[in-house]
CSV table of C-alpha atoms in Angstrom, one decimal:
chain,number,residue,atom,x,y,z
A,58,UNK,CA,-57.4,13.6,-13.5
A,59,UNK,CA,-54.7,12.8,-11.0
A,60,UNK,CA,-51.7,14.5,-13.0
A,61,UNK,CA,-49.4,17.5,-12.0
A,62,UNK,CA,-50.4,20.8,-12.6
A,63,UNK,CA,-48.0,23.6,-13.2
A,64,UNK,CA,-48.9,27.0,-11.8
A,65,UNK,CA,-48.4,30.3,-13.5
A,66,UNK,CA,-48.5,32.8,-11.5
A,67,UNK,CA,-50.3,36.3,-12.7
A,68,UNK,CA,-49.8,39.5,-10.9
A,69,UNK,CA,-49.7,37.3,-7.6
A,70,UNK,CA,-52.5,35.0,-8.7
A,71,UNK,CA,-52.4,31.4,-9.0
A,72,UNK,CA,-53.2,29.7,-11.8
A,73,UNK,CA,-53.3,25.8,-12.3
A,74,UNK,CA,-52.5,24.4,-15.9
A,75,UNK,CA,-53.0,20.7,-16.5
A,76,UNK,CA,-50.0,18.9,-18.6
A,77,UNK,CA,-53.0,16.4,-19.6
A,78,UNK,CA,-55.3,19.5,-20.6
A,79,UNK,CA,-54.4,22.9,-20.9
A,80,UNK,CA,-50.3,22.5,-21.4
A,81,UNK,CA,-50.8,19.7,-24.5
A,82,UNK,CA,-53.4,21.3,-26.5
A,83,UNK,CA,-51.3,24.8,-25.8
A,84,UNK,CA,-47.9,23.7,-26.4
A,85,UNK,CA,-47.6,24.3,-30.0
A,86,UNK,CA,-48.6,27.8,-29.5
A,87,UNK,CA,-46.1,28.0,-26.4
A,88,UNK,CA,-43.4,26.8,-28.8
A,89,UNK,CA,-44.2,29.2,-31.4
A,90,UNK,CA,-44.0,32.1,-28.9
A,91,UNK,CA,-40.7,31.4,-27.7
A,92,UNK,CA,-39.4,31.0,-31.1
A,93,UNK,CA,-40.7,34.4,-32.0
A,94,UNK,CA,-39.4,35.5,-28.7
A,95,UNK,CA,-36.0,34.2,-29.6
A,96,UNK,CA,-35.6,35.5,-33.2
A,97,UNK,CA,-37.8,38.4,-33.8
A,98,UNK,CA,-35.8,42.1,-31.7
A,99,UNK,CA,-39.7,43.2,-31.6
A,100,UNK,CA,-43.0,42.1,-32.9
A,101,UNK,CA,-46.6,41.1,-32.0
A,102,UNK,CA,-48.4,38.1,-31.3
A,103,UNK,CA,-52.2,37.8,-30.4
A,104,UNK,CA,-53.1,34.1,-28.9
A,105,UNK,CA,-56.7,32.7,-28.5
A,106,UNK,CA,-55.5,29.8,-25.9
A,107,UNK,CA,-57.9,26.9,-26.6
A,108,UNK,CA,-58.3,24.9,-23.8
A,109,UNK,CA,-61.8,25.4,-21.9
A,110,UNK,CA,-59.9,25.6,-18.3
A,111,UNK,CA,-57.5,28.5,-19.9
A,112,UNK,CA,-59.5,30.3,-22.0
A,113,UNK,CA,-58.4,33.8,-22.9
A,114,UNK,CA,-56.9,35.9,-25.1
A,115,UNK,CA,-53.2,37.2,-24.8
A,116,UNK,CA,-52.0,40.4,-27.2
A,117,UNK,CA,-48.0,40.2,-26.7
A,118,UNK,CA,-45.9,42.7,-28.1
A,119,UNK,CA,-42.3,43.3,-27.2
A,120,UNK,CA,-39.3,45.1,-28.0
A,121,UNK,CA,-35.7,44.6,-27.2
A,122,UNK,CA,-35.6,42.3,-24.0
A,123,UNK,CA,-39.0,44.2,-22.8
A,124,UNK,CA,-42.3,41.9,-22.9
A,125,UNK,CA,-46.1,43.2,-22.5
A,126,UNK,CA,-48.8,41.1,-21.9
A,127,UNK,CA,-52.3,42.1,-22.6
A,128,UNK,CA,-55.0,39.6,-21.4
A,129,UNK,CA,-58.3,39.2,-21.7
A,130,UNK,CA,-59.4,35.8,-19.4
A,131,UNK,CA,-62.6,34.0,-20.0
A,132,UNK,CA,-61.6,31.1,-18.4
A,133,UNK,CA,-59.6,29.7,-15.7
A,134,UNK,CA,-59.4,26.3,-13.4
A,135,UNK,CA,-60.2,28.1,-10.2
A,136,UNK,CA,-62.7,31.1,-11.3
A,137,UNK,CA,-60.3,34.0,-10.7
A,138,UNK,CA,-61.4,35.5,-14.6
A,139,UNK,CA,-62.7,38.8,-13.1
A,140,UNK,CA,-59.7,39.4,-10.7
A,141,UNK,CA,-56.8,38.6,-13.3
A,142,UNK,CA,-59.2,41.0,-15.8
A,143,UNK,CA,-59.2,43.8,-13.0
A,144,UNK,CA,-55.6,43.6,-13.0
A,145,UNK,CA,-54.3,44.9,-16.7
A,146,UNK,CA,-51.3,44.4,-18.7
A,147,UNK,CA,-48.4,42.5,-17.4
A,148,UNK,CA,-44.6,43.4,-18.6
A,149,UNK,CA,-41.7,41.2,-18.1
A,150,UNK,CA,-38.6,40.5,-19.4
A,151,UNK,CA,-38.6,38.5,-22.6
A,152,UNK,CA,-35.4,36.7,-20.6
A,153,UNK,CA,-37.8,35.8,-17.6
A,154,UNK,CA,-40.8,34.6,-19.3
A,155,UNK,CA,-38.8,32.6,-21.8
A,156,UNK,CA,-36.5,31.2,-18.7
A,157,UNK,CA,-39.8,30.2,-16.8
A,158,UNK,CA,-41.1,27.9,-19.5
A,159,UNK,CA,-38.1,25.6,-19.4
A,160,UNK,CA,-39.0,23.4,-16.6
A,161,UNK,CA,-42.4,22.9,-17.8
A,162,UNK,CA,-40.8,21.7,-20.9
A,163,UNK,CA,-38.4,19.5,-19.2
A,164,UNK,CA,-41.4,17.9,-17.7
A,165,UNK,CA,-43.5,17.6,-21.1
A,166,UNK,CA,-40.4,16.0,-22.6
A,167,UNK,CA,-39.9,13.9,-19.4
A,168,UNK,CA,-43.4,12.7,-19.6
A,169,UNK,CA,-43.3,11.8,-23.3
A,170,UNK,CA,-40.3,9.8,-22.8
A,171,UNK,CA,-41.2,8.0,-20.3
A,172,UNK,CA,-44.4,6.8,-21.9
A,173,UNK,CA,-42.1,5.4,-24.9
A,174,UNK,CA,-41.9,8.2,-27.5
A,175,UNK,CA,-38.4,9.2,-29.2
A,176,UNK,CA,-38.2,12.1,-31.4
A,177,UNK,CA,-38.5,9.8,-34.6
A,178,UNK,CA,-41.8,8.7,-33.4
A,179,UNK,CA,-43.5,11.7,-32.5
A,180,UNK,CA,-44.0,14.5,-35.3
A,181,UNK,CA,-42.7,17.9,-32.9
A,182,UNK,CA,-40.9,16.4,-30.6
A,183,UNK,CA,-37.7,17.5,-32.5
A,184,UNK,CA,-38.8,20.7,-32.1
A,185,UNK,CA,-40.0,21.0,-28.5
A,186,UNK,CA,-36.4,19.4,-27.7
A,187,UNK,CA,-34.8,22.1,-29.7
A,188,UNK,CA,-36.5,24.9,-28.2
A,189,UNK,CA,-36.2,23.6,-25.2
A,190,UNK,CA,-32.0,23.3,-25.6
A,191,UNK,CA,-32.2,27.1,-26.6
A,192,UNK,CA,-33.3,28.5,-23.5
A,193,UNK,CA,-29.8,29.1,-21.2
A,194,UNK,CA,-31.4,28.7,-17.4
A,195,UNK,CA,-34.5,27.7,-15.7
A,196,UNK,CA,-36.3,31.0,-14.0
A,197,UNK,CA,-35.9,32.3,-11.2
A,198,UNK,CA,-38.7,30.0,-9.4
A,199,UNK,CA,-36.1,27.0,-10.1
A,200,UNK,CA,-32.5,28.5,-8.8
């Protein structure tokens, strides 16, 4: 319970997200949407997030570098469902949401290492390495 959160932050609300909870059981799905991000021009994705502190619902859909967000939140560490409902679709730049996940990457691969796991040890951590060497620069929360 005494871990790091990461904070995403939502129209100017604050989220926490547990690396113990929320980011491990939601980073396969985080690694498939920057994949898509990364070699699909447009598409659509719709995510059930499974973790009972980050419940909800995301329909993404994007086009060119342009990224829209349409949640549906059920629930969130911090009870904020009804406000981040009232607030509707976000839209972003594929670029800045992609860039924004780096660091929290860094720090799931920095944790994993430094509890003794190597890429030959741990099915997906190949992967979550690669995708994380694909993303140019941190966002703009980290320059």
């Amino acid at each position: 319970m005494m871990t790091e959160k990461a904070i995403m932050v939502w129209k100017a609300i604050y989220i926490p997200l547990c690396y113990r909870y929320d980011i491990s059981s939601m980073i396969d799905d985080i690694l498939d949407i920057l994949e898509k991000l990364r070699n699909n021009p447009s598409g659509e994705i719709s995510l059930h997030w499974p973790s009972n502190t980050f419940a909800n619902v995301w329909n993404m859909r994007w086009e060119d570098d342009s990224l829209v967000i349409d949640s549906k939140w059920e629930s969130v560490l911090g009870h904020t469902e009804q406000l981040l409902n009232s607030q509707g679709p976000i839209m972003v730049s594929k670029w800045s949401f992609t860039s924004e996940w780096k660091k929290v990457l860094f720090h799931v691969i920095s944790g994993l290492k430094e509890s003794g796991y190597k890429e030959d040890s741990l099915p997906g951590m190949s992967r979550l390495i690669g995708v994380y060497n694909t993303i140019d620069s941190e966002g703009i929360l980290y320059t």
